[in-house]
mmCIF file of C-alpha atoms and ligand atoms in Angstrom:
data_model
loop_
_atom_site.group_PDB
_atom_site.id
_atom_site.type_symbol
_atom_site.label_atom_id
_atom_site.label_comp_id
_atom_site.label_asym_id
_atom_site.label_seq_id
_atom_site.Cartn_x
_atom_site.Cartn_y
_atom_site.Cartn_z
ATOM 1 C CA MET A 1 0.000 0.000 0.000
ATOM 2 C CA ASN A 2 1.413 3.370 -0.981
ATOM 3 C CA LEU A 3 -0.666 6.249 0.230
ATOM 4 C CA LYS A 4 0.973 9.371 -1.159
ATOM 5 C CA LEU A 5 -1.672 11.656 0.216
ATOM 6 C CA ARG A 6 -2.838 11.164 3.765
ATOM 7 C CA PRO A 7 -5.384 13.863 4.654
ATOM 8 C CA ARG A 8 -5.096 12.786 8.281
ATOM 9 C CA ARG A 9 -1.585 14.354 8.487
ATOM 10 C CA LEU A 10 -3.154 17.778 8.684
ATOM 11 C CA ARG A 11 -5.584 16.715 11.407
ATOM 12 C CA LEU A 12 -3.050 15.536 13.963
ATOM 13 C CA THR A 13 -3.135 18.410 16.446
ATOM 14 C CA GLU A 14 -5.417 21.331 17.210
ATOM 15 C CA ASN A 15 -2.708 23.758 16.120
ATOM 16 C CA MET A 16 -2.356 21.982 12.797
ATOM 17 C CA ARG A 17 -6.133 21.876 12.293
ATOM 18 C CA ALA A 18 -6.401 25.557 13.179
ATOM 19 C CA MET A 19 -3.655 26.482 10.714
ATOM 20 C CA VAL A 20 -5.401 24.867 7.760
ATOM 21 C CA ARG A 21 -8.983 25.646 8.816
ATOM 22 C CA GLU A 22 -10.954 27.032 5.881
ATOM 23 C CA THR A 23 -13.659 28.893 7.775
ATOM 24 C CA GLN A 24 -13.217 31.163 10.793
ATOM 25 C CA LEU A 25 -16.344 32.077 12.698
ATOM 26 C CA THR A 26 -15.946 35.419 14.469
ATOM 27 C CA VAL A 27 -18.060 37.553 16.739
ATOM 28 C CA LYS A 28 -18.154 40.163 13.968
ATOM 29 C CA ASP A 29 -20.401 37.836 11.934
ATOM 30 C CA PHE A 30 -23.308 38.133 14.374
ATOM 31 C CA VAL A 31 -26.537 40.067 14.630
ATOM 32 C CA TYR A 32 -28.509 39.519 17.853
ATOM 33 C CA PRO A 33 -32.325 39.842 17.635
ATOM 34 C CA ILE A 34 -34.285 41.335 20.541
ATOM 35 C CA PHE A 35 -38.021 41.683 21.279
ATOM 36 C CA VAL A 36 -39.271 44.968 22.664
ATOM 37 C CA VAL A 37 -42.655 45.200 24.411
ATOM 38 C CA PRO A 38 -44.827 47.952 25.936
ATOM 39 C CA GLY A 39 -44.645 48.747 29.627
ATOM 40 C CA SER A 40 -41.764 49.375 31.967
ATOM 41 C CA ASN A 41 -39.328 47.196 33.851
ATOM 42 C CA VAL A 42 -40.320 44.133 31.813
ATOM 43 C CA ARG A 43 -37.798 41.343 31.330
ATOM 44 C CA ASP A 44 -39.817 38.163 30.814
ATOM 45 C CA GLU A 45 -38.310 35.023 29.401
ATOM 46 C CA ILE A 46 -40.001 33.799 26.200
ATOM 47 C CA LYS A 47 -41.243 30.295 26.962
ATOM 48 C CA SER A 48 -40.420 28.629 23.653
ATOM 49 C CA MET A 49 -37.112 30.526 23.337
ATOM 50 C CA PRO A 50 -35.172 29.934 26.585
ATOM 51 C CA ASP A 51 -32.703 32.725 27.492
ATOM 52 C CA CYS A 52 -34.494 35.181 25.153
ATOM 53 C CA TYR A 53 -36.584 37.929 26.726
ATOM 54 C CA HIS A 54 -39.433 40.314 26.154
ATOM 55 C CA LEU A 55 -37.890 43.632 27.138
ATOM 56 C CA SER A 56 -39.515 46.989 27.781
ATOM 57 C CA VAL A 57 -37.753 50.025 26.318
ATOM 58 C CA ASP A 58 -36.219 50.953 29.690
ATOM 59 C CA ARG A 59 -34.551 47.513 29.874
ATOM 60 C CA VAL A 60 -33.265 47.534 26.297
ATOM 61 C CA VAL A 61 -30.176 49.668 26.790
ATOM 62 C CA GLU A 62 -28.663 47.261 29.313
ATOM 63 C CA ILE A 63 -28.864 44.398 26.800
ATOM 64 C CA ALA A 64 -27.525 46.661 24.042
ATOM 65 C CA LYS A 65 -24.516 47.437 26.229
ATOM 66 C CA GLN A 66 -24.019 43.745 26.876
ATOM 67 C CA ILE A 67 -24.153 43.003 23.125
ATOM 68 C CA ALA A 68 -21.574 45.696 22.383
ATOM 69 C CA ALA A 69 -19.320 44.638 25.272
ATOM 70 C CA LEU A 70 -19.155 41.144 23.820
ATOM 71 C CA GLY A 71 -17.957 42.635 20.526
ATOM 72 C CA ILE A 72 -21.141 41.764 18.613
ATOM 73 C CA PRO A 73 -21.521 44.520 16.004
ATOM 74 C CA SER A 74 -25.268 44.561 15.514
ATOM 75 C CA VAL A 75 -28.734 44.181 17.045
ATOM 76 C CA GLU A 76 -32.018 43.554 15.210
ATOM 77 C CA VAL A 77 -35.053 45.076 16.868
ATOM 78 C CA PHE A 78 -38.469 43.392 16.783
ATOM 79 C CA GLY A 79 -41.436 44.784 18.611
ATOM 80 C CA LEU A 80 -44.849 44.173 20.007
ATOM 81 C CA PRO A 81 -47.060 47.248 19.756
ATOM 82 C CA GLU A 82 -49.543 48.752 22.208
ATOM 83 C CA TYR A 83 -52.366 48.429 19.691
ATOM 84 C CA LYS A 84 -53.214 46.552 16.503
ATOM 85 C CA ASP A 85 -55.534 47.477 13.651
ATOM 86 C CA GLU A 86 -56.429 46.380 10.114
ATOM 87 C CA ILE A 87 -53.502 48.164 8.468
ATOM 88 C CA GLY A 88 -50.906 47.841 11.242
ATOM 89 C CA SER A 89 -50.574 51.582 11.834
ATOM 90 C CA SER A 90 -48.661 51.141 15.109
ATOM 91 C CA ALA A 91 -45.768 49.886 12.944
ATOM 92 C CA TRP A 92 -44.905 53.464 11.950
ATOM 93 C CA ASP A 93 -45.929 55.154 15.204
ATOM 94 C CA MET A 94 -42.867 56.981 16.552
ATOM 95 C CA ASN A 95 -44.131 56.234 20.079
ATOM 96 C CA SER A 96 -44.201 52.477 19.532
ATOM 97 C CA PRO A 97 -41.727 50.339 21.470
ATOM 98 C CA VAL A 98 -39.561 49.586 18.394
ATOM 99 C CA GLN A 99 -39.003 53.214 17.420
ATOM 100 C CA ARG A 100 -38.359 54.248 21.033
ATOM 101 C CA ALA A 101 -35.975 51.328 21.553
ATOM 102 C CA ILE A 102 -34.035 52.188 18.388
ATOM 103 C CA THR A 103 -33.656 55.788 19.535
ATOM 104 C CA ALA A 104 -32.556 54.745 23.021
ATOM 105 C CA ILE A 105 -29.956 52.289 21.707
ATOM 106 C CA LYS A 106 -28.611 54.808 19.185
ATOM 107 C CA ARG A 107 -28.248 57.394 21.943
ATOM 108 C CA GLU A 108 -26.626 55.139 24.555
ATOM 109 C CA VAL A 109 -24.641 52.669 22.422
ATOM 110 C CA PRO A 110 -23.996 54.568 19.188
ATOM 111 C CA GLU A 111 -21.464 52.115 17.757
ATOM 112 C CA LEU A 112 -24.017 49.284 17.605
ATOM 113 C CA ILE A 113 -25.442 48.755 14.103
ATOM 114 C CA ILE A 114 -29.209 48.803 14.498
ATOM 115 C CA VAL A 115 -31.287 46.667 12.149
ATOM 116 C CA GLY A 116 -35.003 47.444 12.044
ATOM 117 C CA ASP A 117 -37.310 44.605 11.004
ATOM 118 C CA VAL A 118 -39.917 46.020 8.657
ATOM 119 C CA CYS A 119 -43.126 44.000 8.502
ATOM 120 C CA LEU A 120 -46.760 44.418 9.460
ATOM 121 C CA CYS A 121 -47.650 41.024 10.933
ATOM 122 C CA GLN A 122 -46.905 42.018 14.534
ATOM 123 C CA TYR A 123 -49.057 45.120 14.076
ATOM 124 C CA THR A 124 -52.113 43.980 12.113
ATOM 125 C CA SER A 125 -55.188 42.612 13.897
ATOM 126 C CA HIS A 126 -55.325 39.722 11.385
ATOM 127 C CA GLY A 127 -51.608 38.869 11.669
ATOM 128 C CA HIS A 128 -50.828 38.996 7.948
ATOM 129 C CA CYS A 129 -47.776 40.830 6.631
ATOM 130 C CA GLY A 130 -49.773 43.369 4.620
ATOM 131 C CA CYS A 131 -53.180 45.000 4.322
ATOM 132 C CA LEU A 132 -56.112 42.909 3.186
ATOM 133 C CA VAL A 133 -58.679 43.190 0.448
ATOM 134 C CA ASP A 134 -61.180 40.472 1.260
ATOM 135 C CA HIS A 135 -58.875 37.668 2.346
ATOM 136 C CA TYR A 136 -56.061 38.629 -0.022
ATOM 137 C CA VAL A 137 -52.935 40.560 0.977
ATOM 138 C CA ASP A 138 -52.882 43.568 -1.349
ATOM 139 C CA ASN A 139 -49.297 43.838 -2.558
ATOM 140 C CA ASP A 140 -49.099 47.372 -3.915
ATOM 141 C CA ARG A 141 -51.056 49.089 -1.173
ATOM 142 C CA THR A 142 -48.860 47.291 1.368
ATOM 143 C CA LEU A 143 -45.757 48.833 -0.239
ATOM 144 C CA GLU A 144 -46.928 52.299 0.820
ATOM 145 C CA LEU A 145 -47.336 51.133 4.407
ATOM 146 C CA LEU A 146 -43.979 49.343 4.512
ATOM 147 C CA SER A 147 -42.309 52.497 3.208
ATOM 148 C CA LYS A 148 -43.794 54.449 6.131
ATOM 149 C CA VAL A 149 -42.461 51.852 8.576
ATOM 150 C CA ALA A 150 -38.991 52.009 7.021
ATOM 151 C CA VAL A 151 -38.880 55.808 7.163
ATOM 152 C CA SER A 152 -40.083 55.855 10.786
ATOM 153 C CA GLN A 153 -37.347 53.413 11.809
ATOM 154 C CA ALA A 154 -34.706 55.400 9.932
ATOM 155 C CA GLU A 155 -35.953 58.522 11.669
ATOM 156 C CA ALA A 156 -35.661 56.735 15.003
ATOM 157 C CA GLY A 157 -32.019 55.906 14.207
ATOM 158 C CA ALA A 158 -31.896 52.539 12.410
ATOM 159 C CA ASP A 159 -28.765 51.958 10.302
ATOM 160 C CA ILE A 160 -30.193 49.064 8.305
ATOM 161 C CA ILE A 161 -33.780 48.462 7.227
ATOM 162 C CA ALA A 162 -34.678 44.791 6.899
ATOM 163 C CA PRO A 163 -38.023 44.133 5.201
ATOM 164 C CA SER A 164 -39.305 40.643 6.039
ATOM 165 C CA ASP A 165 -42.783 40.795 4.509
ATOM 166 C CA MET A 166 -42.062 39.226 1.063
ATOM 167 C CA MET A 167 -44.214 41.625 -0.967
ATOM 168 C CA ASP A 168 -43.056 42.141 -4.556
ATOM 169 C CA GLY A 169 -41.300 45.425 -5.259
ATOM 170 C CA ARG A 170 -40.756 46.450 -1.652
ATOM 171 C CA ILE A 171 -37.026 47.091 -1.960
ATOM 172 C CA ALA A 172 -37.557 49.664 -4.718
ATOM 173 C CA ALA A 173 -40.425 51.268 -2.796
ATOM 174 C CA ILE A 174 -38.479 51.471 0.460
ATOM 175 C CA ARG A 175 -35.300 52.724 -1.249
ATOM 176 C CA ALA A 176 -37.259 55.503 -2.934
ATOM 177 C CA ALA A 177 -39.023 56.454 0.309
ATOM 178 C CA LEU A 178 -35.756 56.540 2.269
ATOM 179 C CA ASP A 179 -33.958 58.570 -0.393
ATOM 180 C CA ALA A 180 -36.830 61.041 -0.624
ATOM 181 C CA ARG A 181 -36.318 61.691 3.106
ATOM 182 C CA HIS A 182 -32.530 61.984 2.630
ATOM 183 C CA PHE A 183 -31.769 58.682 4.322
ATOM 184 C CA ILE A 184 -29.355 57.841 1.513
ATOM 185 C CA ASN A 185 -26.913 56.131 3.864
ATOM 186 C CA VAL A 186 -29.437 53.834 5.493
ATOM 187 C CA SER A 187 -28.842 50.343 4.088
ATOM 188 C CA ILE A 188 -31.412 47.753 3.102
ATOM 189 C CA MET A 189 -30.940 44.136 4.104
ATOM 190 C CA SER A 190 -33.575 42.279 2.145
ATOM 191 C CA TYR A 191 -35.166 39.102 3.431
ATOM 192 C CA ALA A 192 -34.999 38.273 -0.280
ATOM 193 C CA VAL A 193 -35.249 34.527 0.098
ATOM 194 C CA LYS A 194 -37.715 33.865 2.877
ATOM 195 C CA TYR A 195 -39.470 30.531 2.837
ATOM 196 C CA ALA A 196 -42.935 29.744 4.195
ATOM 197 C CA SER A 197 -41.483 27.714 7.035
ATOM 198 C CA GLY A 198 -42.639 25.803 10.086
ATOM 199 C CA PHE A 199 -39.416 26.912 11.766
ATOM 200 C CA TYR A 200 -40.919 30.337 12.639
ATOM 201 C CA GLY A 201 -43.327 28.854 15.211
ATOM 202 C CA PRO A 202 -41.671 30.088 18.429
ATOM 203 C CA PHE A 203 -41.132 33.575 16.950
ATOM 204 C CA ARG A 204 -44.833 33.929 16.213
ATOM 205 C CA ASP A 205 -45.573 33.182 19.859
ATOM 206 C CA ALA A 206 -42.865 35.611 20.937
ATOM 207 C CA ALA A 207 -44.054 38.356 18.587
ATOM 208 C CA ASP A 208 -47.763 37.502 18.765
ATOM 209 C CA SER A 209 -47.780 37.537 14.954
ATOM 210 C CA ALA A 210 -49.431 34.294 13.847
ATOM 211 C CA PRO A 211 -51.983 34.872 11.053
ATOM 212 C CA GLN A 212 -55.564 34.676 12.327
ATOM 213 C CA PHE A 213 -56.644 32.759 9.209
ATOM 214 C CA GLY A 214 -54.807 30.973 6.430
ATOM 215 C CA ASP A 215 -51.029 31.020 6.188
ATOM 216 C CA ARG A 216 -48.265 32.978 4.468
ATOM 217 C CA ARG A 217 -47.812 30.772 1.403
ATOM 218 C CA GLN A 218 -49.173 33.397 -0.960
ATOM 219 C CA TYR A 219 -46.204 35.635 -0.232
ATOM 220 C CA GLN A 220 -43.410 33.575 1.367
ATOM 221 C CA MET A 221 -41.538 31.059 -0.794
ATOM 222 C CA ASP A 222 -42.227 27.368 -1.303
ATOM 223 C CA PRO A 223 -39.526 25.353 0.544
ATOM 224 C CA ALA A 224 -39.209 23.113 -2.507
ATOM 225 C CA ASN A 225 -37.821 25.901 -4.730
ATOM 226 C CA VAL A 226 -34.292 27.108 -5.370
ATOM 227 C CA ARG A 227 -34.375 28.548 -8.911
ATOM 228 C CA GLU A 228 -37.029 30.885 -7.616
ATOM 229 C CA ALA A 229 -34.635 31.959 -4.866
ATOM 230 C CA LEU A 230 -32.150 33.188 -7.446
ATOM 231 C CA LYS A 231 -34.933 35.074 -9.200
ATOM 232 C CA GLU A 232 -35.936 36.803 -5.935
ATOM 233 C CA VAL A 233 -32.296 37.707 -5.302
ATOM 234 C CA ALA A 234 -31.831 39.154 -8.797
ATOM 235 C CA LEU A 235 -34.965 41.276 -8.436
ATOM 236 C CA ASP A 236 -33.957 42.628 -5.031
ATOM 237 C CA LEU A 237 -30.414 43.445 -6.138
ATOM 238 C CA ASP A 238 -31.823 45.253 -9.112
ATOM 239 C CA GLU A 239 -34.150 47.212 -6.820
ATOM 240 C CA GLY A 240 -31.195 48.279 -4.645
ATOM 241 C CA ALA A 241 -30.794 45.767 -1.799
ATOM 242 C CA ASP A 242 -27.385 46.143 -0.112
ATOM 243 C CA ILE A 243 -27.414 42.790 1.701
ATOM 244 C CA ILE A 244 -29.339 39.667 0.703
ATOM 245 C CA MET A 245 -30.746 37.335 3.350
ATOM 246 C CA VAL A 246 -31.734 33.676 3.199
ATOM 247 C CA LYS A 247 -34.108 32.386 5.868
ATOM 248 C CA PRO A 248 -34.323 29.915 7.606
ATOM 249 C CA ALA A 249 -30.736 28.673 7.845
ATOM 250 C CA MET A 250 -30.155 25.047 8.787
ATOM 251 C CA ALA A 251 -32.300 23.267 6.227
ATOM 252 C CA TYR A 252 -31.505 25.881 3.546
ATOM 253 C CA LEU A 253 -27.693 26.007 3.389
ATOM 254 C CA ASP A 254 -27.728 24.751 -0.209
ATOM 255 C CA VAL A 255 -29.663 27.909 -1.029
ATOM 256 C CA VAL A 256 -27.126 30.064 0.849
ATOM 257 C CA SER A 257 -24.308 28.466 -1.102
ATOM 258 C CA LYS A 258 -26.005 28.997 -4.472
ATOM 259 C CA VAL A 259 -26.825 32.618 -3.671
ATOM 260 C CA ARG A 260 -23.243 33.234 -2.480
ATOM 261 C CA ALA A 261 -21.862 31.868 -5.755
ATOM 262 C CA GLU A 262 -24.180 34.035 -7.796
ATOM 263 C CA ILE A 263 -23.795 37.550 -6.324
ATOM 264 C CA ASP A 264 -21.158 40.074 -5.262
ATOM 265 C CA ARG A 265 -22.972 41.637 -2.321
ATOM 266 C CA PRO A 266 -22.965 40.342 1.290
ATOM 267 C CA VAL A 267 -25.182 37.379 2.122
ATOM 268 C CA ALA A 268 -26.903 37.071 5.493
ATOM 269 C CA VAL A 269 -28.589 34.031 6.955
ATOM 270 C CA TYR A 270 -31.262 33.958 9.658
ATOM 271 C CA ASN A 271 -30.862 31.141 12.183
ATOM 272 C CA VAL A 272 -34.554 31.251 13.133
ATOM 273 C CA SER A 273 -36.539 30.648 16.303
ATOM 274 C CA GLY A 274 -37.532 27.037 15.579
ATOM 275 C CA GLU A 275 -33.924 26.095 14.927
ATOM 276 C CA TYR A 276 -32.939 27.764 18.189
ATOM 277 C CA ALA A 277 -35.771 26.116 20.145
ATOM 278 C CA MET A 278 -34.849 22.636 18.909
ATOM 279 C CA VAL A 279 -31.243 23.025 20.025
ATOM 280 C CA LYS A 280 -32.217 24.503 23.393
ATOM 281 C CA ALA A 281 -34.802 21.779 24.068
ATOM 282 C CA ALA A 282 -32.472 18.924 23.178
ATOM 283 C CA ALA A 283 -29.671 20.501 25.225
ATOM 284 C CA ALA A 284 -31.976 20.987 28.229
ATOM 285 C CA ASN A 285 -32.738 17.291 28.064
ATOM 286 C CA GLY A 286 -29.060 16.428 27.993
ATOM 287 C CA TRP A 287 -29.401 14.862 24.550
ATOM 288 C CA ILE A 288 -26.863 17.060 22.799
ATOM 289 C CA ASP A 289 -23.896 19.207 23.791
ATOM 290 C CA GLU A 290 -25.280 22.730 23.301
ATOM 291 C CA ARG A 291 -21.975 24.537 22.916
ATOM 292 C CA ARG A 292 -20.650 22.043 20.420
ATOM 293 C CA ILE A 293 -23.829 21.975 18.334
ATOM 294 C CA VAL A 294 -24.161 25.763 18.293
ATOM 295 C CA MET A 295 -20.558 26.369 17.244
ATOM 296 C CA GLU A 296 -20.806 23.645 14.630
ATOM 297 C CA THR A 297 -24.027 24.930 13.079
ATOM 298 C CA LEU A 298 -22.880 28.580 13.046
ATOM 299 C CA THR A 299 -19.551 27.586 11.467
ATOM 300 C CA CYS A 300 -21.406 25.592 8.820
ATOM 301 C CA MET A 301 -23.599 28.609 8.012
ATOM 302 C CA LYS A 302 -20.443 30.597 7.376
ATOM 303 C CA ARG A 303 -18.890 27.752 5.381
ATOM 304 C CA ALA A 304 -22.006 27.674 3.191
ATOM 305 C CA GLY A 305 -21.365 31.322 2.332
ATOM 306 C CA ALA A 306 -23.022 33.549 4.930
ATOM 307 C CA ASP A 307 -21.152 36.776 5.720
ATOM 308 C CA VAL A 308 -23.671 37.773 8.387
ATOM 309 C CA ILE A 309 -25.468 35.423 10.792
ATOM 310 C CA ILE A 310 -28.578 36.573 12.636
ATOM 311 C CA THR A 311 -28.861 34.288 15.627
ATOM 312 C CA TYR A 312 -30.417 34.055 19.099
ATOM 313 C CA HIS A 313 -27.254 32.134 20.091
ATOM 314 C CA ALA A 314 -25.086 35.230 19.496
ATOM 315 C CA LEU A 315 -24.454 36.103 23.167
ATOM 316 C CA ASP A 316 -23.409 32.547 24.075
ATOM 317 C CA ALA A 317 -21.423 32.064 20.881
ATOM 318 C CA ALA A 318 -19.581 35.360 21.457
ATOM 319 C CA ARG A 319 -18.574 34.162 24.937
ATOM 320 C CA TRP A 320 -17.519 30.752 23.659
ATOM 321 C CA LEU A 321 -15.416 32.322 20.899
ATOM 322 C CA LYS A 322 -13.435 34.100 23.627
ATOM 323 C CA ASP A 323 -12.539 30.926 25.562
HETATM 324 C C1 PBG K 1 -42.019 38.784 10.443
HETATM 325 C C2 PBG K 1 -40.900 37.878 10.775
HETATM 326 C C3 PBG K 1 -40.922 36.512 11.091
HETATM 327 C C4 PBG K 1 -39.614 36.180 11.429
HETATM 328 C C5 PBG K 1 -38.834 37.320 11.287
HETATM 329 N N1 PBG K 1 -39.648 38.353 10.860
HETATM 330 C C6 PBG K 1 -42.034 35.549 11.184
HETATM 331 C C7 PBG K 1 -42.855 35.197 10.013
HETATM 332 O O1 PBG K 1 -42.572 35.554 8.863
HETATM 333 O O2 PBG K 1 -43.865 34.555 10.265
HETATM 334 C C8 PBG K 1 -39.136 34.836 11.903
HETATM 335 C C9 PBG K 1 -37.974 34.872 12.810
HETATM 336 C C10 PBG K 1 -37.763 33.622 13.576
HETATM 337 O O3 PBG K 1 -38.501 32.625 13.472
HETATM 338 O O4 PBG K 1 -36.794 33.616 14.355
HETATM 339 N N2 PBG K 1 -42.604 38.624 9.196
#
């Protein structure tokens, strides 16, 4: 037997493995999502998302400081409003928890990159991501509302606007609305490739955003499709998206890899609530090693081509990266 090449030679020690490692996960890859709620002095753990909290605006700055102290560059702000209506008007109310939280974080922790999630489902009484005509989400009318939300978040201090609604044409509409208000340096991170996924279950509990009837398959993508993903990406780039996101992450890394190969702008991936909940539940039962599984999955997201990883594991992963 003459084995000229023995791949095992380069796996002999940790130093050797580290030297030839192809992918380096770093804390700078992370965005940490938070949930802001009405009221004061609220810090309630979200049942289906252990170690994640509903925070009132007055408790948001302390977590923002913690995020920054760990070296995590960015926070994504989700919110629950004080009131809901047919068109989701609390989504662009400057007194809503999201806008107030963005302003507070910008004031107290200015170096943190603030991502504002733009959608209507947390704000509409029916829980759909746009306004309804009969039982149909009206695409073009929704664009006007999303543009108002984007402008209100930019006004509050958001650095990046991240529309997650999956209406057609929203990147162009939001870009035009931001530019008209002179927010030319506010970026858009498009949830360009967002699948209609069962993995959002815990988030919908956390954000009280489950649709009251039907589902989101008329606007979010069919999990069976990948050519369509590239079409969505091409449209959003053409409309002016600065960063392209694929969501969810774990079961969709083939999509991340294809998108990465196709485009020259940064790719983000969203490690969603259901993925997080599965890991936390199995770890709590002692069935898996949480730290090992988290670091492995986040590294694999980067290996697949993600430049940015939005993850509820960010605080833990940042600590583990320091050890
Ligand atoms: C709002 C939105 C959702 C998520 C992010 N923004 C839920 C949905 O589309 O139903 C999911 C995030 C997660 O599951 O962690 N449209």
